[in-house]
Amino acid sequence: MSAPPVHPTHPVDEKLPALKMATSGLQHVAAMYAGVVAPPLIVGAAIGLTGTELTFLTGACLFTAGLATFLQTLGIWNIGARLPFVNGVTFAGVAPMLAIVDSTGDKDDALPVIFGAVIVAGLLGFFAAPFFSKAIRFFPPVVTGTVITLIGISLLPVAFGWAQGASPTADDYGSATNLGLAGATLLVVLLLRRFTRGFVKQIAVLLGLVAGTVLAIPLGVTDFSPVAEADVVGFPTPFHFGAPQFQIAAIISLCVLMVVSMTESTADMLALGEIVDRPADEKTIAAGLRADTLGSAVSPLFNGFMCSAFAQNIGLVAMTRIRSRFVVAMGGGFLVLLGLCPVAASLIAVVPRPVLGGAGVVLFGSVAASGIQTLVRAGLDKDNNVLIVAVSLAVGIIPITAPEFYHAFPETAKIVLDSGISTGCVTAVLLNLVFNHLGRDRDAADVTHPMEAGEEITGAGRKAPATP
């Protein structure tokens, strides 16, 4: 009697050797660290928190990012996409949270008001996730390719900002030293990717960050003071800044933000599914959105903010081709440890922003390149699809090329309009319906079915799957 066939493990579910798992997970943490700590630093400074309180708030956001990443990668029940997906504090929440701070008379109440609004928005998003996920039918390749490309393009300005320095108000912002460090880091990553093999090639970004940091020491750019000032052990005690308060205006503002966040997470899951060769279906997206929203609802308990997917780590997956979700779960473990050990978190903070910027060019550019690869398969020989891509990309890059374009709009509208990923995504979906579905002859050769990605029309209305 023959043995049953052995089904190879998909790379997403592969468990790598311990050393490879740890270093690759640390690489993910290094790539997203600046994005996690920036929102609490900005919001905390606006409230007027002391240095000790700022450190506490930052550690809390690292801790909750780790918990949310566990939910997303390992999953429980129908929660978690079970993809190599990093979660953390969404930078899109900075503007509405600052608006809440400005509108709060007693600044001591600002964080409790924010936390209360995040809890409500997270719970509502959790129950809305299965309905929101049905939007997958409106994401054929012409739409997903456009959105993935926009994700990469939208992130590149972040890398360029990092390359110039830590703060636009600093004297050395945009200096030759900072730009030189960014260029040197980029060069190290490219050389390692070109002339090394195997494991060294896969952790090229991490090695580039280390090399850039070492190079920055004699130039006086590396600051070790956070290490000296940090505590060895710290725990984000629940409701450290006070019990959550529930104000209707703040809740509405962050519910709008949650819709934007869910839209971007959906696009990110579609992008990551393409990259790891496990396309995200409706069930996967619903589970992923549940992890996002539940992570957000739980985060304020430990003094954290709204959590969302980190697109920059998608670029790392695309570049390294390490697709194991357990690697990212290991990164989530590091985030939890960083939240519990401030002195360890401060070691990551030592990496200068210009060094992060040099690595970010590769990471974020890789996301845009993945989107272009998807567009190539979308049928750009058809005029309709060219128009969809052209207009959607144009709308999506408005916040990048003309940041004040929507200055006359209400603040609540600007939460959506200032997200190029969201506006570009909505534009692509609507244009695909108008040009490729509504009112069109279903036998026409240039029709792209908006509900079933990758189909082509052949013969007399007979459908055949597109060639991969």
JSON list of N, CA, C and O in Angstrom, two decimals, residues 293-340:
[
{"chain": "A", "resi": 293, "resn": "THR", "atom": "N", "xyz": [-8.55, 45.52, 14.02]},
{"chain": "A", "resi": 293, "resn": "THR", "atom": "CA", "xyz": [-9.51, 46.26, 14.83]},
{"chain": "A", "resi": 293, "resn": "THR", "atom": "C", "xyz": [-9.52, 45.80, 16.29]},
{"chain": "A", "resi": 293, "resn": "THR", "atom": "O", "xyz": [-9.65, 46.62, 17.20]},
{"chain": "A", "resi": 294, "resn": "LEU", "atom": "N", "xyz": [-9.36, 44.48, 16.51]},
{"chain": "A", "resi": 294, "resn": "LEU", "atom": "CA", "xyz": [-9.29, 44.00, 17.88]},
{"chain": "A", "resi": 294, "resn": "LEU", "atom": "C", "xyz": [-8.00, 44.49, 18.55]},
{"chain": "A", "resi": 294, "resn": "LEU", "atom": "O", "xyz": [-8.01, 44.89, 19.73]},
{"chain": "A", "resi": 295, "resn": "GLY", "atom": "N", "xyz": [-6.90, 44.47, 17.78]},
{"chain": "A", "resi": 295, "resn": "GLY", "atom": "CA", "xyz": [-5.65, 45.01, 18.31]},
{"chain": "A", "resi": 295, "resn": "GLY", "atom": "C", "xyz": [-5.79, 46.47, 18.69]},
{"chain": "A", "resi": 295, "resn": "GLY", "atom": "O", "xyz": [-5.26, 46.92, 19.72]},
{"chain": "A", "resi": 296, "resn": "SER", "atom": "N", "xyz": [-6.55, 47.21, 17.89]},
{"chain": "A", "resi": 296, "resn": "SER", "atom": "CA", "xyz": [-6.79, 48.62, 18.19]},
{"chain": "A", "resi": 296, "resn": "SER", "atom": "C", "xyz": [-7.64, 48.79, 19.44]},
{"chain": "A", "resi": 296, "resn": "SER", "atom": "O", "xyz": [-7.38, 49.66, 20.29]},
{"chain": "A", "resi": 297, "resn": "ALA", "atom": "N", "xyz": [-8.67, 47.96, 19.58]},
{"chain": "A", "resi": 297, "resn": "ALA", "atom": "CA", "xyz": [-9.58, 48.07, 20.72]},
{"chain": "A", "resi": 297, "resn": "ALA", "atom": "C", "xyz": [-8.88, 47.72, 22.03]},
{"chain": "A", "resi": 297, "resn": "ALA", "atom": "O", "xyz": [-9.18, 48.31, 23.08]},
{"chain": "A", "resi": 298, "resn": "VAL", "atom": "N", "xyz": [-7.95, 46.77, 21.98]},
{"chain": "A", "resi": 298, "resn": "VAL", "atom": "CA", "xyz": [-7.24, 46.34, 23.19]},
{"chain": "A", "resi": 298, "resn": "VAL", "atom": "C", "xyz": [-6.08, 47.28, 23.52]},
{"chain": "A", "resi": 298, "resn": "VAL", "atom": "O", "xyz": [-5.71, 47.45, 24.68]},
{"chain": "A", "resi": 299, "resn": "SER", "atom": "N", "xyz": [-5.52, 47.91, 22.50]},
{"chain": "A", "resi": 299, "resn": "SER", "atom": "CA", "xyz": [-4.32, 48.73, 22.66]},
{"chain": "A", "resi": 299, "resn": "SER", "atom": "C", "xyz": [-4.44, 49.80, 23.76]},
{"chain": "A", "resi": 299, "resn": "SER", "atom": "O", "xyz": [-3.52, 49.97, 24.57]},
{"chain": "A", "resi": 300, "resn": "PRO", "atom": "N", "xyz": [-5.56, 50.54, 23.85]},
{"chain": "A", "resi": 300, "resn": "PRO", "atom": "CA", "xyz": [-5.66, 51.57, 24.89]},
{"chain": "A", "resi": 300, "resn": "PRO", "atom": "C", "xyz": [-5.60, 51.03, 26.31]},
{"chain": "A", "resi": 300, "resn": "PRO", "atom": "O", "xyz": [-5.25, 51.76, 27.24]},
{"chain": "A", "resi": 301, "resn": "LEU", "atom": "N", "xyz": [-5.94, 49.75, 26.49]},
{"chain": "A", "resi": 301, "resn": "LEU", "atom": "CA", "xyz": [-5.83, 49.15, 27.82]},
{"chain": "A", "resi": 301, "resn": "LEU", "atom": "C", "xyz": [-4.40, 49.27, 28.34]},
{"chain": "A", "resi": 301, "resn": "LEU", "atom": "O", "xyz": [-4.17, 49.51, 29.54]},
{"chain": "A", "resi": 302, "resn": "PHE", "atom": "N", "xyz": [-3.43, 49.14, 27.41]},
{"chain": "A", "resi": 302, "resn": "PHE", "atom": "CA", "xyz": [-2.01, 49.24, 27.78]},
{"chain": "A", "resi": 302, "resn": "PHE", "atom": "C", "xyz": [-1.41, 50.58, 27.32]},
{"chain": "A", "resi": 302, "resn": "PHE", "atom": "O", "xyz": [-0.21, 50.69, 27.10]},
{"chain": "A", "resi": 303, "resn": "ASN", "atom": "N", "xyz": [-2.28, 51.58, 27.11]},
{"chain": "A", "resi": 303, "resn": "ASN", "atom": "CA", "xyz": [-1.84, 52.94, 26.80]},
{"chain": "A", "resi": 303, "resn": "ASN", "atom": "C", "xyz": [-1.28, 53.08, 25.38]},
{"chain": "A", "resi": 303, "resn": "ASN", "atom": "O", "xyz": [-0.41, 53.91, 25.12]},
{"chain": "A", "resi": 304, "resn": "GLY", "atom": "N", "xyz": [-1.81, 52.27, 24.45]},
{"chain": "A", "resi": 304, "resn": "GLY", "atom": "CA", "xyz": [-1.38, 52.36, 23.06]},
{"chain": "A", "resi": 304, "resn": "GLY", "atom": "C", "xyz": [-2.46, 52.98, 22.19]},
{"chain": "A", "resi": 304, "resn": "GLY", "atom": "O", "xyz": [-3.60, 53.18, 22.62]},
{"chain": "A", "resi": 305, "resn": "PHE", "atom": "N", "xyz": [-2.08, 53.27, 20.94]},
{"chain": "A", "resi": 305, "resn": "PHE", "atom": "CA", "xyz": [-3.00, 53.91, 19.99]},
{"chain": "A", "resi": 305, "resn": "PHE", "atom": "C", "xyz": [-3.54, 52.91, 18.97]},
{"chain": "A", "resi": 305, "resn": "PHE", "atom": "O", "xyz": [-3.26, 51.71, 19.06]},
{"chain": "A", "resi": 306, "resn": "MET", "atom": "N", "xyz": [-4.28, 53.41, 17.99]},
{"chain": "A", "resi": 306, "resn": "MET", "atom": "CA", "xyz": [-4.87, 52.58, 16.95]},
{"chain": "A", "resi": 306, "resn": "MET", "atom": "C", "xyz": [-3.79, 51.86, 16.16]},
{"chain": "A", "resi": 306, "resn": "MET", "atom": "O", "xyz": [-2.78, 52.45, 15.78]},
{"chain": "A", "resi": 307, "resn": "CYS", "atom": "N", "xyz": [-3.99, 50.56, 15.91]},
{"chain": "A", "resi": 307, "resn": "CYS", "atom": "CA", "xyz": [-3.01, 49.73, 15.19]},
{"chain": "A", "resi": 307, "resn": "CYS", "atom": "C", "xyz": [-3.47, 49.46, 13.76]},
{"chain": "A", "resi": 307, "resn": "CYS", "atom": "O", "xyz": [-4.67, 49.37, 13.48]},
{"chain": "A", "resi": 308, "resn": "SER", "atom": "N", "xyz": [-2.49, 49.34, 12.88]},
{"chain": "A", "resi": 308, "resn": "SER", "atom": "CA", "xyz": [-2.79, 49.06, 11.48]},
{"chain": "A", "resi": 308, "resn": "SER", "atom": "C", "xyz": [-1.58, 48.35, 10.86]},
{"chain": "A", "resi": 308, "resn": "SER", "atom": "O", "xyz": [-0.51, 48.25, 11.48]},
{"chain": "A", "resi": 309, "resn": "ALA", "atom": "N", "xyz": [-1.76, 47.89, 9.63]},
{"chain": "A", "resi": 309, "resn": "ALA", "atom": "CA", "xyz": [-0.67, 47.20, 8.93]},
{"chain": "A", "resi": 309, "resn": "ALA", "atom": "C", "xyz": [0.46, 48.17, 8.59]},
{"chain": "A", "resi": 309, "resn": "ALA", "atom": "O", "xyz": [0.22, 49.34, 8.33]},
{"chain": "A", "resi": 310, "resn": "PHE", "atom": "N", "xyz": [1.69, 47.65, 8.60]},
{"chain": "A", "resi": 310, "resn": "PHE", "atom": "CA", "xyz": [2.85, 48.46, 8.23]},
{"chain": "A", "resi": 310, "resn": "PHE", "atom": "C", "xyz": [3.31, 48.07, 6.83]},
{"chain": "A", "resi": 310, "resn": "PHE", "atom": "O", "xyz": [3.88, 47.00, 6.62]},
{"chain": "A", "resi": 311, "resn": "ALA", "atom": "N", "xyz": [3.04, 48.97, 5.88]},
{"chain": "A", "resi": 311, "resn": "ALA", "atom": "CA", "xyz": [3.34, 48.67, 4.48]},
{"chain": "A", "resi": 311, "resn": "ALA", "atom": "C", "xyz": [4.84, 48.54, 4.23]},
{"chain": "A", "resi": 311, "resn": "ALA", "atom": "O", "xyz": [5.25, 47.82, 3.31]},
{"chain": "A", "resi": 312, "resn": "GLN", "atom": "N", "xyz": [5.69, 49.24, 5.01]},
{"chain": "A", "resi": 312, "resn": "GLN", "atom": "CA", "xyz": [7.12, 49.17, 4.75]},
{"chain": "A", "resi": 312, "resn": "GLN", "atom": "C", "xyz": [7.66, 47.76, 4.92]},
{"chain": "A", "resi": 312, "resn": "GLN", "atom": "O", "xyz": [8.62, 47.37, 4.26]},
{"chain": "A", "resi": 313, "resn": "ASN", "atom": "N", "xyz": [7.04, 46.97, 5.79]},
{"chain": "A", "resi": 313, "resn": "ASN", "atom": "CA", "xyz": [7.51, 45.61, 5.98]},
{"chain": "A", "resi": 313, "resn": "ASN", "atom": "C", "xyz": [7.11, 44.70, 4.83]},
{"chain": "A", "resi": 313, "resn": "ASN", "atom": "O", "xyz": [7.73, 43.66, 4.61]},
{"chain": "A", "resi": 314, "resn": "ILE", "atom": "N", "xyz": [6.08, 45.09, 4.09]},
{"chain": "A", "resi": 314, "resn": "ILE", "atom": "CA", "xyz": [5.75, 44.36, 2.87]},
{"chain": "A", "resi": 314, "resn": "ILE", "atom": "C", "xyz": [6.91, 44.46, 1.89]},
{"chain": "A", "resi": 314, "resn": "ILE", "atom": "O", "xyz": [7.26, 43.50, 1.20]},
{"chain": "A", "resi": 315, "resn": "GLY", "atom": "N", "xyz": [7.53, 45.63, 1.82]},
{"chain": "A", "resi": 315, "resn": "GLY", "atom": "CA", "xyz": [8.70, 45.81, 0.97]},
{"chain": "A", "resi": 315, "resn": "GLY", "atom": "C", "xyz": [9.84, 44.91, 1.39]},
{"chain": "A", "resi": 315, "resn": "GLY", "atom": "O", "xyz": [10.58, 44.38, 0.55]},
{"chain": "A", "resi": 316, "resn": "LEU", "atom": "N", "xyz": [10.01, 44.70, 2.69]},
{"chain": "A", "resi": 316, "resn": "LEU", "atom": "CA", "xyz": [11.07, 43.83, 3.18]},
{"chain": "A", "resi": 316, "resn": "LEU", "atom": "C", "xyz": [10.81, 42.39, 2.78]},
{"chain": "A", "resi": 316, "resn": "LEU", "atom": "O", "xyz": [11.73, 41.66, 2.37]},
{"chain": "A", "resi": 317, "resn": "VAL", "atom": "N", "xyz": [9.56, 41.95, 2.86]},
{"chain": "A", "resi": 317, "resn": "VAL", "atom": "CA", "xyz": [9.20, 40.60, 2.43]},
{"chain": "A", "resi": 317, "resn": "VAL", "atom": "C", "xyz": [9.46, 40.44, 0.93]},
{"chain": "A", "resi": 317, "resn": "VAL", "atom": "O", "xyz": [10.00, 39.43, 0.47]},
{"chain": "A", "resi": 318, "resn": "ALA", "atom": "N", "xyz": [9.09, 41.46, 0.17]},
{"chain": "A", "resi": 318, "resn": "ALA", "atom": "CA", "xyz": [9.28, 41.40, -1.29]},
{"chain": "A", "resi": 318, "resn": "ALA", "atom": "C", "xyz": [10.75, 41.31, -1.66]},
{"chain": "A", "resi": 318, "resn": "ALA", "atom": "O", "xyz": [11.13, 40.60, -2.59]},
{"chain": "A", "resi": 319, "resn": "MET", "atom": "N", "xyz": [11.60, 42.02, -0.91]},
{"chain": "A", "resi": 319, "resn": "MET", "atom": "CA", "xyz": [13.01, 42.06, -1.26]},
{"chain": "A", "resi": 319, "resn": "MET", "atom": "C", "xyz": [13.75, 40.81, -0.79]},
{"chain": "A", "resi": 319, "resn": "MET", "atom": "O", "xyz": [14.55, 40.24, -1.52]},
{"chain": "A", "resi": 320, "resn": "THR", "atom": "N", "xyz": [13.49, 40.36, 0.43]},
{"chain": "A", "resi": 320, "resn": "THR", "atom": "CA", "xyz": [14.23, 39.23, 0.98]},
{"chain": "A", "resi": 320, "resn": "THR", "atom": "C", "xyz": [13.68, 37.89, 0.53]},
{"chain": "A", "resi": 320, "resn": "THR", "atom": "O", "xyz": [14.39, 36.88, 0.57]},
{"chain": "A", "resi": 321, "resn": "ARG", "atom": "N", "xyz": [12.40, 37.87, 0.14]},
{"chain": "A", "resi": 321, "resn": "ARG", "atom": "CA", "xyz": [11.70, 36.64, -0.22]},
{"chain": "A", "resi": 321, "resn": "ARG", "atom": "C", "xyz": [11.58, 35.67, 0.95]},
{"chain": "A", "resi": 321, "resn": "ARG", "atom": "O", "xyz": [11.34, 34.48, 0.77]},
{"chain": "A", "resi": 322, "resn": "ILE", "atom": "N", "xyz": [11.78, 36.16, 2.17]},
{"chain": "A", "resi": 322, "resn": "ILE", "atom": "CA", "xyz": [11.51, 35.36, 3.37]},
{"chain": "A", "resi": 322, "resn": "ILE", "atom": "C", "xyz": [10.04, 35.57, 3.70]},
{"chain": "A", "resi": 322, "resn": "ILE", "atom": "O", "xyz": [9.65, 36.62, 4.21]},
{"chain": "A", "resi": 323, "resn": "ARG", "atom": "N", "xyz": [9.22, 34.57, 3.42]},
{"chain": "A", "resi": 323, "resn": "ARG", "atom": "CA", "xyz": [7.78, 34.74, 3.47]},
{"chain": "A", "resi": 323, "resn": "ARG", "atom": "C", "xyz": [7.13, 34.14, 4.71]},
{"chain": "A", "resi": 323, "resn": "ARG", "atom": "O", "xyz": [5.92, 34.15, 4.85]},
{"chain": "A", "resi": 324, "resn": "SER", "atom": "N", "xyz": [7.92, 33.59, 5.60]},
{"chain": "A", "resi": 324, "resn": "SER", "atom": "CA", "xyz": [7.38, 32.92, 6.79]},
{"chain": "A", "resi": 324, "resn": "SER", "atom": "C", "xyz": [6.70, 33.90, 7.73]},
{"chain": "A", "resi": 324, "resn": "SER", "atom": "O", "xyz": [7.28, 34.90, 8.14]},
{"chain": "A", "resi": 325, "resn": "ARG", "atom": "N", "xyz": [5.48, 33.57, 8.10]},
{"chain": "A", "resi": 325, "resn": "ARG", "atom": "CA", "xyz": [4.76, 34.42, 9.06]},
{"chain": "A", "resi": 325, "resn": "ARG", "atom": "C", "xyz": [5.36, 34.29, 10.46]},
{"chain": "A", "resi": 325, "resn": "ARG", "atom": "O", "xyz": [5.22, 35.19, 11.30]},
{"chain": "A", "resi": 326, "resn": "PHE", "atom": "N", "xyz": [6.06, 33.18, 10.70]},
{"chain": "A", "resi": 326, "resn": "PHE", "atom": "CA", "xyz": [6.66, 32.99, 12.02]},
{"chain": "A", "resi": 326, "resn": "PHE", "atom": "C", "xyz": [7.87, 33.91, 12.22]},
{"chain": "A", "resi": 326, "resn": "PHE", "atom": "O", "xyz": [8.21, 34.24, 13.35]},
{"chain": "A", "resi": 327, "resn": "VAL", "atom": "N", "xyz": [8.50, 34.31, 11.12]},
{"chain": "A", "resi": 327, "resn": "VAL", "atom": "CA", "xyz": [9.58, 35.31, 11.21]},
{"chain": "A", "resi": 327, "resn": "VAL", "atom": "C", "xyz": [9.01, 36.63, 11.72]},
{"chain": "A", "resi": 327, "resn": "VAL", "atom": "O", "xyz": [9.58, 37.28, 12.61]},
{"chain": "A", "resi": 328, "resn": "VAL", "atom": "N", "xyz": [7.88, 37.04, 11.17]},
{"chain": "A", "resi": 328, "resn": "VAL", "atom": "CA", "xyz": [7.25, 38.29, 11.59]},
{"chain": "A", "resi": 328, "resn": "VAL", "atom": "C", "xyz": [6.70, 38.15, 13.01]},
{"chain": "A", "resi": 328, "resn": "VAL", "atom": "O", "xyz": [6.74, 39.11, 13.80]},
{"chain": "A", "resi": 329, "resn": "ALA", "atom": "N", "xyz": [6.20, 36.96, 13.36]},
{"chain": "A", "resi": 329, "resn": "ALA", "atom": "CA", "xyz": [5.76, 36.72, 14.74]},
{"chain": "A", "resi": 329, "resn": "ALA", "atom": "C", "xyz": [6.94, 36.88, 15.70]},
{"chain": "A", "resi": 329, "resn": "ALA", "atom": "O", "xyz": [6.79, 37.43, 16.81]},
{"chain": "A", "resi": 330, "resn": "MET", "atom": "N", "xyz": [8.13, 36.43, 15.27]},
{"chain": "A", "resi": 330, "resn": "MET", "atom": "CA", "xyz": [9.33, 36.63, 16.08]},
{"chain": "A", "resi": 330, "resn": "MET", "atom": "C", "xyz": [9.60, 38.13, 16.24]},
{"chain": "A", "resi": 330, "resn": "MET", "atom": "O", "xyz": [9.97, 38.60, 17.32]},
{"chain": "A", "resi": 331, "resn": "GLY", "atom": "N", "xyz": [9.39, 38.88, 15.16]},
{"chain": "A", "resi": 331, "resn": "GLY", "atom": "CA", "xyz": [9.52, 40.33, 15.25]},
{"chain": "A", "resi": 331, "resn": "GLY", "atom": "C", "xyz": [8.53, 40.90, 16.26]},
{"chain": "A", "resi": 331, "resn": "GLY", "atom": "O", "xyz": [8.86, 41.83, 17.02]},
{"chain": "A", "resi": 332, "resn": "GLY", "atom": "N", "xyz": [7.31, 40.35, 16.28]},
{"chain": "A", "resi": 332, "resn": "GLY", "atom": "CA", "xyz": [6.32, 40.78, 17.27]},
{"chain": "A", "resi": 332, "resn": "GLY", "atom": "C", "xyz": [6.80, 40.50, 18.69]},
{"chain": "A", "resi": 332, "resn": "GLY", "atom": "O", "xyz": [6.58, 41.30, 19.61]},
{"chain": "A", "resi": 333, "resn": "GLY", "atom": "N", "xyz": [7.48, 39.36, 18.87]},
{"chain": "A", "resi": 333, "resn": "GLY", "atom": "CA", "xyz": [8.05, 39.04, 20.17]},
{"chain": "A", "resi": 333, "resn": "GLY", "atom": "C", "xyz": [9.10, 40.06, 20.59]},
{"chain": "A", "resi": 333, "resn": "GLY", "atom": "O", "xyz": [9.15, 40.47, 21.76]},
{"chain": "A", "resi": 334, "resn": "PHE", "atom": "N", "xyz": [9.93, 40.47, 19.64]},
{"chain": "A", "resi": 334, "resn": "PHE", "atom": "CA", "xyz": [10.94, 41.50, 19.93]},
{"chain": "A", "resi": 334, "resn": "PHE", "atom": "C", "xyz": [10.26, 42.81, 20.33]},
{"chain": "A", "resi": 334, "resn": "PHE", "atom": "O", "xyz": [10.73, 43.53, 21.23]},
{"chain": "A", "resi": 335, "resn": "LEU", "atom": "N", "xyz": [9.15, 43.15, 19.66]},
{"chain": "A", "resi": 335, "resn": "LEU", "atom": "CA", "xyz": [8.44, 44.39, 19.99]},
{"chain": "A", "resi": 335, "resn": "LEU", "atom": "C", "xyz": [7.90, 44.35, 21.41]},
{"chain": "A", "resi": 335, "resn": "LEU", "atom": "O", "xyz": [7.96, 45.34, 22.14]},
{"chain": "A", "resi": 336, "resn": "VAL", "atom": "N", "xyz": [7.35, 43.19, 21.81]},
{"chain": "A", "resi": 336, "resn": "VAL", "atom": "CA", "xyz": [6.87, 43.04, 23.18]},
{"chain": "A", "resi": 336, "resn": "VAL", "atom": "C", "xyz": [8.01, 43.21, 24.17]},
{"chain": "A", "resi": 336, "resn": "VAL", "atom": "O", "xyz": [7.88, 43.92, 25.18]},
{"chain": "A", "resi": 337, "resn": "LEU", "atom": "N", "xyz": [9.15, 42.59, 23.88]},
{"chain": "A", "resi": 337, "resn": "LEU", "atom": "CA", "xyz": [10.31, 42.70, 24.77]},
{"chain": "A", "resi": 337, "resn": "LEU", "atom": "C", "xyz": [10.81, 44.14, 24.85]},
{"chain": "A", "resi": 337, "resn": "LEU", "atom": "O", "xyz": [11.19, 44.62, 25.92]},
{"chain": "A", "resi": 338, "resn": "LEU", "atom": "N", "xyz": [10.80, 44.83, 23.70]},
{"chain": "A", "resi": 338, "resn": "LEU", "atom": "CA", "xyz": [11.22, 46.23, 23.69]},
{"chain": "A", "resi": 338, "resn": "LEU", "atom": "C", "xyz": [10.29, 47.08, 24.56]},
{"chain": "A", "resi": 338, "resn": "LEU", "atom": "O", "xyz": [10.72, 48.01, 25.24]},
{"chain": "A", "resi": 339, "resn": "GLY", "atom": "N", "xyz": [8.99, 46.75, 24.51]},
{"chain": "A", "resi": 339, "resn": "GLY", "atom": "CA", "xyz": [8.04, 47.48, 25.33]},
{"chain": "A", "resi": 339, "resn": "GLY", "atom": "C", "xyz": [8.22, 47.22, 26.81]},
{"chain": "A", "resi": 339, "resn": "GLY", "atom": "O", "xyz": [7.94, 48.08, 27.64]},
{"chain": "A", "resi": 340, "resn": "LEU", "atom": "N", "xyz": [8.73, 46.02, 27.15]},
{"chain": "A", "resi": 340, "resn": "LEU", "atom": "CA", "xyz": [8.95, 45.67, 28.55]},
{"chain": "A", "resi": 340, "resn": "LEU", "atom": "C", "xyz": [10.35, 46.03, 29.04]},
{"chain": "A", "resi": 340, "resn": "LEU", "atom": "O", "xyz": [10.60, 46.03, 30.25]}
]
